[in-house]
Short mmCIF file of C-alpha atoms in Angstrom, two decimals:
data_model
loop_
_atom_site.label_atom_id
_atom_site.label_comp_id
_atom_site.label_asym_id
_atom_site.label_seq_id
_atom_site.Cartn_x
_atom_site.Cartn_y
_atom_site.Cartn_z
CA MET A 1 12.58 73.86 -25.02
CA SER A 2 15.25 76.27 -24.16
CA THR A 3 13.14 77.38 -20.78
CA VAL A 4 13.39 73.10 -19.61
CA ARG A 5 17.13 73.53 -20.62
CA ASP A 6 17.82 75.62 -18.50
CA GLY A 7 16.00 74.20 -15.11
CA THR A 8 17.30 70.89 -15.73
CA ARG A 9 20.68 73.30 -15.37
CA GLN A 10 19.53 74.47 -12.82
CA VAL A 11 18.70 71.41 -11.00
CA MET A 12 21.64 70.16 -11.79
CA ALA A 13 23.42 72.86 -10.33
CA TRP A 14 21.64 72.52 -7.57
CA LEU A 15 22.79 68.99 -7.20
CA HIS A 16 26.58 69.67 -7.74
CA GLY A 17 26.94 72.17 -5.00
CA TRP A 18 24.88 70.49 -2.72
CA THR A 19 26.61 66.54 -3.34
CA GLY A 20 29.76 68.45 -3.37
CA LEU A 21 29.00 70.79 -0.17
CA LEU A 22 27.74 67.72 1.78
CA LEU A 23 31.32 64.93 1.84
CA GLY A 24 33.57 67.72 0.36
CA TRP A 25 35.51 68.43 3.09
CA VAL A 26 36.17 63.45 2.81
CA LEU A 27 37.44 63.82 -0.72
CA PHE A 28 39.07 66.71 0.62
CA VAL A 29 41.29 64.86 2.44
CA MET A 30 40.70 61.55 0.17
CA CYS A 31 42.35 63.67 -2.86
CA LEU A 32 45.34 64.86 -1.17
CA ALA A 33 46.30 62.21 -0.24
CA GLY A 34 45.68 59.62 -3.10
CA THR A 35 47.69 62.27 -4.42
CA LEU A 36 50.84 62.22 -2.62
CA SER A 37 50.41 58.04 -2.15
CA VAL A 38 51.47 58.21 -5.96
CA PHE A 39 55.04 58.85 -5.18
CA LYS A 40 53.97 55.85 -1.95
CA PRO A 41 57.04 54.82 -2.89
CA GLU A 42 59.33 57.72 -3.59
CA ILE A 43 58.27 59.38 -0.39
CA GLY A 44 59.24 55.81 1.77
CA GLU A 45 62.80 56.60 0.95
CA TRP A 46 62.37 59.83 1.25
CA MET A 47 61.35 59.29 5.61
CA ARG A 48 63.98 56.75 4.97
CA PRO A 49 67.28 58.45 4.20
CA GLU A 50 69.50 55.85 5.38
CA ALA A 51 68.76 52.85 4.05
CA THR A 52 70.47 53.40 1.11
CA ALA A 53 71.27 49.31 0.32
CA THR A 54 70.78 47.61 -2.43
CA ALA A 55 70.14 43.29 -3.51
CA ASP A 56 68.02 41.98 -6.42
CA PRO A 57 64.94 40.88 -5.17
CA ALA A 58 64.44 37.24 -4.75
CA GLU A 59 68.16 38.29 -2.60
CA ALA A 60 66.33 40.66 -0.68
CA ILE A 61 63.65 37.77 -0.04
CA ALA A 62 65.79 36.38 1.17
CA ALA A 63 67.22 37.77 3.81
CA ALA A 64 64.84 39.06 5.25
CA GLY A 65 63.61 35.37 5.66
CA ARG A 66 66.40 34.56 7.05
CA TRP A 67 66.07 37.78 9.65
CA LEU A 68 63.13 36.48 9.64
CA THR A 69 63.24 32.79 10.48
CA ARG A 70 65.97 34.13 13.87
CA ASN A 71 63.88 37.11 15.06
CA ALA A 72 59.69 35.47 14.98
CA PRO A 73 59.97 31.67 14.84
CA ASP A 74 56.19 31.03 16.31
CA SER A 75 54.64 33.36 13.15
CA THR A 76 52.86 32.07 11.70
CA GLY A 77 52.77 34.10 8.05
CA TRP A 78 54.82 35.84 6.50
CA TYR A 79 54.28 39.31 4.13
CA PHE A 80 56.56 40.53 1.93
CA ALA A 81 56.51 43.63 -1.50
CA ALA A 82 59.69 43.18 -3.16
CA PRO A 83 61.87 45.84 -3.25
CA ASP A 84 61.87 48.16 -7.15
CA ALA A 85 63.15 49.98 -8.68
CA ARG A 86 61.35 52.79 -7.02
CA MET A 87 61.93 50.95 -3.31
CA ASN A 88 64.98 50.08 -2.42
CA THR A 89 63.72 48.07 0.75
CA VAL A 90 61.96 44.65 1.48
CA GLU A 91 58.30 46.22 3.02
CA ALA A 92 57.22 42.82 5.33
CA ALA A 93 54.01 42.24 7.24
CA TYR A 94 54.32 39.95 9.74
CA ASP A 95 53.13 38.86 13.66
CA THR A 96 54.92 38.01 15.90
CA GLY A 97 54.21 37.83 20.59
CA GLY A 98 50.80 37.84 19.73
CA ALA A 99 51.43 41.25 17.96
CA PHE A 100 51.27 42.08 13.73
CA LEU A 101 53.83 44.08 12.49
CA ALA A 102 54.54 46.04 9.20
CA ARG A 103 58.45 47.27 8.83
CA ALA A 104 60.96 48.18 6.35
CA LEU A 105 63.68 45.51 5.79
CA ASP A 106 67.03 46.09 4.88
CA PRO A 107 67.56 44.09 1.55
CA VAL A 108 70.49 42.77 2.67
CA THR A 109 70.91 41.82 5.85
CA GLY A 110 66.60 41.94 5.96
CA ALA A 111 66.86 43.52 9.54
CA PRO A 112 64.26 46.22 9.64
CA VAL A 113 66.40 49.64 8.53
CA ALA A 114 67.37 52.26 11.60
CA ARG A 115 63.98 54.76 10.97
CA GLU A 116 60.40 53.25 11.79
CA THR A 117 57.84 54.79 9.51
CA LEU A 118 55.26 53.82 8.00
CA GLY A 119 56.34 56.07 4.53
CA GLY A 120 53.50 56.83 1.85
CA GLU A 121 51.66 54.03 3.27
CA PHE A 122 50.38 56.58 5.83
CA PHE A 123 48.96 58.76 2.62
CA TYR A 124 47.71 55.33 0.25
CA ARG A 125 45.50 53.90 3.43
CA LEU A 126 44.45 57.34 4.32
CA HIS A 127 42.99 57.77 0.93
CA PHE A 128 40.77 54.45 0.96
CA GLU A 129 41.07 53.80 4.87
CA LEU A 130 40.36 57.70 6.49
CA GLU A 131 42.12 56.31 9.35
CA LEU A 132 38.50 54.91 10.57
CA PRO A 133 38.41 51.28 11.64
CA PHE A 134 37.34 48.73 9.13
CA PRO A 135 34.71 48.22 6.67
CA TRP A 136 33.45 52.26 8.06
CA GLY A 137 36.79 53.81 6.56
CA ARG A 138 36.16 52.10 2.69
CA LEU A 139 32.38 52.51 3.01
CA LEU A 140 33.25 56.26 3.81
CA ALA A 141 35.37 56.38 1.11
CA SER A 142 33.05 54.45 -1.53
CA LEU A 143 30.19 56.81 -0.66
CA ALA A 144 32.25 60.08 -1.28
CA ALA A 145 33.48 58.23 -4.43
CA ALA A 146 29.61 57.70 -6.11
CA VAL A 147 29.42 61.13 -4.96
CA MET A 148 32.42 62.95 -6.37
CA LEU A 149 30.79 61.29 -9.72
CA THR A 150 27.57 62.85 -9.60
CA ALA A 151 29.21 65.97 -7.99
CA LEU A 152 31.08 65.73 -11.96
CA VAL A 153 28.81 64.60 -13.75
CA THR A 154 25.97 67.52 -13.03
CA GLY A 155 28.76 70.20 -13.03
CA ILE A 156 29.60 68.92 -16.57
CA ILE A 157 25.45 69.30 -17.36
CA ALA A 158 25.03 72.41 -15.71
CA HIS A 159 27.78 73.81 -17.31
CA ARG A 160 26.63 76.01 -20.74
CA ARG A 161 30.49 76.84 -22.14
CA ILE A 162 32.04 73.46 -20.43
CA PHE A 163 34.98 74.60 -23.00
CA ARG A 164 34.97 77.95 -22.80
CA ASP A 165 35.81 77.97 -19.09
CA PHE A 166 39.15 76.96 -19.52
CA PHE A 167 39.67 79.81 -20.83
CA THR A 168 38.32 82.05 -18.33
CA PHE A 169 39.95 83.92 -15.51
CA ARG A 170 39.00 87.36 -13.90
CA THR A 171 41.26 88.33 -10.97
CA ARG A 172 39.74 89.86 -7.93
CA LYS A 173 36.49 89.78 -9.32
CA GLY A 174 35.49 87.98 -5.70
CA GLN A 175 32.70 84.93 -6.60
CA ARG A 176 33.29 85.07 -9.12
CA SER A 177 37.53 84.90 -9.94
CA TRP A 178 36.65 81.09 -7.34
CA LEU A 179 33.89 80.28 -9.67
CA ASP A 180 36.69 80.19 -12.54
CA GLY A 181 39.52 78.93 -10.77
CA HIS A 182 36.70 76.24 -9.71
CA ASN A 183 36.04 75.72 -13.59
CA ALA A 184 39.29 76.14 -14.97
CA LEU A 185 41.12 73.59 -12.49
CA GLY A 186 37.83 70.91 -13.43
CA VAL A 187 37.57 70.88 -16.86
CA LEU A 188 41.18 71.45 -17.87
CA ALA A 189 41.35 67.53 -16.12
CA LEU A 190 38.08 66.79 -16.40
CA PRO A 191 39.31 62.98 -18.55
CA PHE A 192 41.61 62.39 -15.52
CA HIS A 193 38.59 63.54 -12.75
CA LEU A 194 36.47 60.96 -14.33
CA MET A 195 38.68 58.41 -14.34
CA ILE A 196 40.11 58.74 -11.30
CA THR A 197 36.73 58.48 -9.24
CA PHE A 198 34.88 55.29 -11.72
CA THR A 199 37.96 53.38 -10.97
CA GLY A 200 38.28 53.86 -7.38
CA LEU A 201 34.38 53.68 -6.79
CA VAL A 202 35.47 50.15 -9.30
CA THR A 203 38.58 49.29 -6.29
CA LEU A 204 35.80 49.06 -3.51
CA GLY A 205 32.60 47.82 -5.66
CA SER A 206 33.22 44.82 -3.10
CA LEU A 207 32.68 46.50 -0.07
CA SER A 208 29.93 49.01 -1.08
CA MET A 209 27.76 46.05 -3.55
CA PRO A 210 28.48 42.77 -2.38
CA TRP A 211 25.19 41.35 -2.83
CA GLY A 212 26.35 39.81 -5.69
CA ILE A 213 28.58 38.26 -3.38
CA THR A 214 26.80 36.90 -1.71
CA ALA A 215 24.09 35.96 -3.58
CA ALA A 216 26.62 33.26 -4.89
CA TYR A 217 29.00 32.77 -1.64
CA GLY A 218 26.34 33.66 1.34
CA ASP A 219 28.97 34.38 4.34
CA ASP A 220 31.92 31.90 3.37
CA VAL A 221 34.20 34.42 1.01
CA ALA A 222 37.39 31.75 1.96
CA PRO A 223 35.86 29.72 -1.95
CA MET A 224 35.28 32.98 -4.37
CA TYR A 225 38.75 33.85 -3.27
CA ALA A 226 40.28 29.82 -4.16
CA GLU A 227 38.56 30.30 -7.42
CA MET A 228 40.01 34.58 -8.26
CA ILE A 229 43.29 32.71 -7.48
CA PRO A 230 43.42 30.00 -7.72
CA GLY A 231 47.31 29.35 -7.64
CA ILE A 232 46.93 30.10 -4.44
CA THR A 233 47.71 26.48 -2.21
CA GLN A 234 46.24 27.25 1.51
CA ARG A 235 47.28 24.10 3.81
CA ALA A 236 47.03 24.36 7.48
CA ALA A 237 50.29 23.99 9.47
CA THR A 238 50.81 20.75 11.01
CA GLY A 239 52.78 21.53 14.38
CA ALA A 240 55.79 19.39 13.12
CA ARG A 241 59.01 21.66 12.57
CA ALA A 242 60.39 22.07 10.22
CA PRO A 243 63.23 23.58 8.21
CA LEU A 244 61.83 26.55 5.23
CA ALA A 245 63.95 25.54 1.76
CA PRO A 246 66.54 28.08 0.82
CA LEU A 247 63.44 30.89 -0.85
CA ALA A 248 66.02 32.30 -3.41
CA PRO A 249 65.88 28.82 -5.96
CA MET A 250 62.37 29.19 -5.83
CA LEU A 251 62.03 33.39 -6.64
CA ARG A 252 63.79 32.71 -9.46
CA GLU A 253 61.86 29.09 -10.66
CA ALA A 254 59.06 31.49 -10.34
CA GLN A 255 60.52 34.45 -12.61
CA ARG A 256 61.48 31.89 -14.96
CA ARG A 257 58.04 30.83 -15.12
CA PHE A 258 56.87 34.51 -15.05
CA ASP A 259 58.86 34.61 -18.66
CA GLY A 260 61.15 36.84 -17.47
CA GLY A 261 58.05 39.01 -15.29
CA ALA A 262 59.56 41.05 -11.84
CA ILE A 263 58.75 38.96 -8.73
CA GLY A 264 55.76 41.74 -6.74
CA ARG A 265 54.70 39.98 -3.72
CA VAL A 266 56.15 37.16 -1.37
CA TYR A 267 53.75 35.41 0.94
CA VAL A 268 55.45 32.36 3.53
CA LEU A 269 52.53 30.65 5.39
CA ASN A 270 52.87 28.59 8.32
CA PRO A 271 57.57 29.07 8.09
CA GLY A 272 58.78 26.34 10.14
CA ASP A 273 56.61 24.21 9.92
CA ALA A 274 55.77 21.01 7.82
CA GLY A 275 53.09 22.29 5.61
CA ALA A 276 54.91 25.12 5.42
CA VAL A 277 53.96 27.19 1.92
CA VAL A 278 55.53 29.73 -0.39
CA THR A 279 53.37 32.02 -2.75
CA VAL A 280 55.29 33.84 -5.60
CA PHE A 281 53.06 36.66 -7.68
CA ARG A 282 53.80 38.07 -10.17
CA ALA A 283 54.64 42.17 -9.66
CA GLU A 284 52.03 44.31 -11.36
CA SER A 285 53.92 46.95 -13.07
CA ASP A 286 53.99 45.48 -15.81
CA ALA A 287 51.54 46.79 -18.03
CA ILE A 288 49.02 48.58 -17.48
CA GLY A 289 45.93 45.56 -17.39
CA TYR A 290 48.47 43.55 -16.58
CA THR A 291 48.52 40.06 -16.05
CA PRO A 292 47.81 38.02 -12.74
CA ALA A 293 50.10 34.64 -11.93
CA GLU A 294 51.02 33.38 -8.94
CA ILE A 295 53.11 30.15 -8.16
CA SER A 296 52.94 27.97 -4.17
CA PHE A 297 55.72 25.53 -3.75
CA ASP A 298 56.62 23.02 -0.86
CA GLY A 299 57.97 25.33 2.05
CA VAL A 300 60.15 22.44 2.75
CA THR A 301 61.15 21.00 0.00
CA GLY A 302 61.03 23.42 -2.54
CA LYS A 303 58.47 21.53 -5.31
CA VAL A 304 56.45 23.66 -7.75
CA LEU A 305 52.43 22.83 -5.48
CA ALA A 306 50.03 25.15 -8.17
CA GLN A 307 50.37 27.98 -10.61
CA TRP A 308 48.25 29.86 -12.14
CA THR A 309 48.36 32.77 -14.99
CA GLU A 310 44.94 34.19 -15.45
CA ALA A 311 43.22 34.70 -18.88
CA ARG A 312 39.79 34.90 -17.81
CA PRO A 313 38.30 37.95 -19.53
CA ALA A 314 35.86 39.53 -16.46
CA ILE A 315 39.32 39.41 -14.29
CA GLN A 316 41.12 40.79 -16.16
CA THR A 317 38.79 43.64 -17.12
CA TYR A 318 38.53 44.14 -13.60
CA ASN A 319 43.03 43.91 -13.79
CA VAL A 320 42.31 46.99 -16.41
CA LEU A 321 40.79 49.52 -14.47
CA TYR A 322 42.50 49.03 -11.15
CA GLY A 323 45.77 49.55 -12.86
CA LEU A 324 44.49 52.79 -14.55
CA HIS A 325 43.07 53.56 -10.75
CA MET A 326 46.46 52.60 -8.85
CA GLY A 327 48.80 53.97 -11.63
CA ARG A 328 51.17 51.09 -11.10
CA PHE A 329 52.93 50.98 -14.81
CA ALA A 330 53.16 54.96 -15.03
CA PRO A 331 56.41 55.60 -16.15
CA SER A 332 58.42 58.49 -14.72
CA LEU A 333 56.33 61.51 -17.02
CA THR A 334 52.92 59.73 -16.55
CA ARG A 335 53.77 59.89 -12.64
CA TRP A 336 53.80 63.20 -12.57
CA LEU A 337 50.86 63.69 -14.84
CA TYR A 338 48.92 61.43 -12.00
CA PHE A 339 50.71 63.97 -9.82
CA LEU A 340 48.76 67.45 -11.39
CA GLY A 341 45.74 65.56 -12.09
CA GLY A 342 45.66 64.92 -8.61
CA ALA A 343 46.52 68.07 -7.32
CA MET A 344 43.61 69.81 -9.84
CA LEU A 345 41.03 67.22 -8.59
CA THR A 346 42.38 68.27 -4.89
CA LEU A 347 41.99 72.32 -5.52
CA ALA A 348 39.62 72.01 -7.15
CA ILE A 349 36.95 71.27 -4.53
CA ALA A 350 38.81 73.20 -2.26
CA SER A 351 38.06 75.98 -4.64
CA GLY A 352 34.40 74.60 -4.55
CA LEU A 353 33.61 75.05 -0.23
CA VAL A 354 35.70 78.82 -0.54
CA GLN A 355 33.05 79.42 -3.25
CA TRP A 356 30.33 78.60 -1.39
CA ILE A 357 30.67 80.83 0.91
CA VAL A 358 31.90 83.68 -0.89
CA LYS A 359 29.15 82.83 -3.17
CA ARG A 360 26.35 83.20 -0.15
CA ARG A 361 28.24 86.42 1.82
CA GLU A 362 28.59 88.32 -1.58
CA ARG A 363 24.57 87.94 -1.47
CA ALA A 364 23.54 88.42 1.50
CA PRO A 365 25.95 88.31 5.64
CA LEU A 366 25.89 85.13 7.14
CA SER A 367 23.54 82.95 8.31
CA LEU A 368 25.59 81.27 11.82
CA ALA A 369 25.28 78.01 9.89
CA ASN A 370 27.43 79.36 6.95
CA ARG A 371 29.66 81.11 8.92
CA ILE A 372 30.44 78.19 11.04
CA LEU A 373 31.13 76.59 7.50
CA GLU A 374 33.41 79.43 6.44
CA ARG A 375 35.13 78.42 9.65
CA LEU A 376 35.85 74.77 9.44
CA ASN A 377 36.88 75.80 5.60
CA ALA A 378 39.28 77.48 6.82
CA GLY A 379 40.39 74.53 9.42
CA VAL A 380 40.14 71.19 7.21
CA LEU A 381 41.38 72.88 3.48
CA ALA A 382 44.76 74.45 6.02
CA GLY A 383 44.72 72.13 8.99
CA VAL A 384 44.92 68.81 7.00
CA PRO A 385 48.36 70.32 4.37
CA LEU A 386 49.24 71.20 8.25
CA GLY A 387 48.84 67.32 9.34
CA CYS A 388 51.09 66.19 6.04
CA VAL A 389 53.94 68.55 7.41
CA ALA A 390 54.03 67.77 10.59
CA TYR A 391 54.01 64.15 9.99
CA LEU A 392 57.42 65.20 7.18
CA LEU A 393 58.79 66.77 10.37
CA ALA A 394 58.22 64.52 12.70
CA ASN A 395 60.01 61.83 11.01
CA ARG A 396 62.70 63.98 11.12
CA LEU A 397 62.53 65.12 15.14
CA LEU A 398 61.88 61.81 16.44
CA PRO A 399 63.99 59.51 18.34
CA LEU A 400 65.27 56.72 15.66
CA GLY A 401 65.07 54.50 18.46
CA MET A 402 62.02 55.59 20.16
CA ALA A 403 59.04 52.77 20.29
CA ASP A 404 56.35 52.75 18.28
CA ARG A 405 57.82 55.52 16.80
CA SER A 406 55.72 54.84 13.54
CA ALA A 407 52.74 55.19 15.36
CA THR A 408 53.79 58.65 16.32
CA GLU A 409 54.68 59.76 13.79
CA VAL A 410 50.83 58.85 12.79
CA SER A 411 49.78 60.57 16.28
CA ILE A 412 50.98 62.93 15.15
CA ALA A 413 50.19 64.21 11.65
CA LEU A 414 46.47 64.07 13.07
CA TRP A 415 47.22 65.59 16.23
CA THR A 416 48.36 68.79 14.70
CA ALA A 417 45.06 69.10 11.31
CA ALA A 418 42.79 68.44 14.66
CA ALA A 419 44.29 71.48 16.28
CA ALA A 420 43.93 73.02 13.30
CA LEU A 421 40.46 72.39 12.82
CA LEU A 422 39.68 73.73 16.21
CA VAL A 423 42.26 77.18 15.75
CA GLY A 424 39.81 77.10 12.48
CA ALA A 425 36.73 77.08 14.56
CA VAL A 426 38.16 79.59 17.75
CA LEU A 427 39.33 82.43 15.76
CA ARG A 428 38.18 84.23 12.67
CA PRO A 429 38.48 83.56 8.92
CA ALA A 430 40.49 86.97 8.89
CA LEU A 431 42.81 85.49 11.68
CA ALA A 432 42.46 81.71 10.93
CA TRP A 433 43.30 81.45 7.38
CA PRO A 434 47.33 83.31 7.05
CA LEU A 435 47.80 81.48 10.57
CA LEU A 436 47.31 78.25 9.15
CA LEU A 437 48.94 78.70 5.67
CA GLY A 438 50.87 79.84 6.35
CA LEU A 439 52.33 77.64 8.99
CA VAL A 440 51.95 75.08 5.96
CA ALA A 441 55.01 77.02 4.57
CA ILE A 442 57.24 77.25 7.59
CA GLY A 443 56.59 73.44 8.17
CA SER A 444 57.60 72.70 3.97
CA VAL A 445 60.75 74.99 4.34
CA VAL A 446 61.70 73.27 7.80
CA ALA A 447 61.66 69.92 6.81
CA PRO A 448 64.24 69.69 3.66
CA LEU A 449 66.24 72.67 5.99
CA LEU A 450 66.28 68.28 8.22
CA ALA A 451 67.60 66.58 4.97
CA PRO A 452 70.10 64.96 4.27
CA TRP A 453 70.73 67.11 1.19
CA GLY A 454 74.53 65.86 1.10
CA GLN A 455 74.18 62.47 0.33
CA GLY A 456 72.80 62.76 -2.76
CA ALA A 457 70.37 60.80 -4.28
CA PRO A 458 68.13 61.99 -6.51
CA VAL A 459 64.97 61.46 -4.59
CA ILE A 460 66.47 62.81 -1.76
CA VAL A 461 66.38 66.13 -3.99
CA ILE A 462 63.73 66.31 -5.34
CA GLY A 463 61.25 65.80 -2.82
CA ASN A 464 63.09 68.88 -1.18
CA LEU A 465 62.72 71.36 -3.91
CA THR A 466 58.32 69.55 -4.56
CA LEU A 467 58.84 70.59 -0.61
CA LEU A 468 60.18 74.16 -1.22
CA ALA A 469 58.45 75.08 -3.90
CA THR A 470 54.46 73.46 -1.64
CA ALA A 471 56.26 76.77 0.68
CA ALA A 472 56.56 78.98 -2.14
CA ALA A 473 52.96 78.71 -2.83
CA PHE A 474 51.48 78.41 0.68
CA ALA A 475 53.37 81.55 1.74
CA ALA A 476 52.20 83.45 -1.37
CA LEU A 477 48.23 81.81 -0.37
CA ALA A 478 48.65 83.69 3.21
CA TRP A 479 50.74 86.90 1.45
CA ARG A 480 46.69 87.03 -0.20
CA GLN A 481 45.75 86.32 3.42
CA VAL A 482 47.33 89.39 5.08
CA ARG A 483 48.66 91.78 2.44
CA PRO A 484 46.95 95.48 2.16
CA ALA A 485 42.90 95.18 0.57
CA PRO A 486 43.81 96.73 -3.49
CA VAL A 487 42.20 100.47 -2.62
CA ALA A 488 38.86 100.77 -5.43
CA PRO A 489 39.62 103.35 -8.36
CA ALA A 490 36.71 106.04 -7.10
CA ARG A 491 34.33 106.54 -9.90
CA ARG A 492 33.87 109.93 -10.91
CA SER A 493 30.34 111.27 -10.20
CA ARG A 494 28.28 113.48 -13.22
CA ALA A 495 28.62 117.38 -12.21
CA PRO A 496 24.92 118.41 -12.26
CA ALA A 497 23.05 119.85 -15.28
#
């Protein structure tokens, strides 16, 4: 039996190592971006320091509607996310002049805020789309999540002393130190890692496992969405112009019918047309498995067209899993625990990738393939955080009125990460690691220096302090790469007898 158990553990250890290596860099990007996405609204507020006005959600959406009526009269649809306790702007998406735009709108004037940026939305999209076209980014993210779940399960089976691993860390022991760190990071937050990986798979399940949908609905998925969200009324534009009824009364009526629940998203289809429809969705922040509810109004008369409150067990079950992954229900302390759990998963992936190389280097000189992996490790594991810092710096340094400002911020982040990958490939790891880690530390110091500390907004101060803590951590890592190696004490040789 013991031989069978040992053989099983060896197979699981082999599978754990290879599954982690094959998509390890993709998982590193996903986990880092997902961890930052926990504070998506707060990052958006840090990146728009001039937007300090606040307003009631219904009044803010109404102001946004008035501005779009004047400035995007040809639009076929407005899609709003209402401000709440964590976000003071209206997140709007709309089409005009053949272009589809996403803007943060001032809650009082309804006009776009001065500093055009995607804010935390960049990290959120990077987490599951990886800056790749639809559907390839989401499919790759889904595959990586499946690989992650495999690596977690095989890692649990492969470890003989999974709980003792948490209390074991031997410093300056080469491969053993990396293994101890990897184990401790994985074991401490293991329930969170399993939950976030499984629920992530579920959120992308309709895309990665579409066979059930195809069998039931074929290629036309519109009936499926109609069954999933019965409160939405879809109707085509008539071509006859008609003014949109005031939005605020409709939103207040929706809030009343939600039993006081907050307004979340608001869709305005065919604005300015006689076939206009306004659909209001209840906010998702009420509970882990929130109760979806939506109400559609006639956009011209303001009368209710349809109303729906979800109570089907299957969809409620999905909503619980989805809510657990998104964490939008979480109060401040739970949100920080999500952030800490995500950071530990990110570090576990990074330490596992480094350990792979350290293990082979200590056994024998690295092969050409492993030397390439070693250099790519430096380029990706230090380059992706450097790209994130470059994104924040670009937000502070680019001119406010610059055309395509938000797209330029994203381009700077991606090109910086690509340059870091090139540096990692060209330089020896002994040079690339301290250089790239040092640049992350410098950038993390400069970004808060460019921030308006004096305005006193708590989110600005907390964001700046978090960046300074990040700078200290990366500076310590860079210093470890360049400090002189400790001299091992000479062993006493026995005197010949």
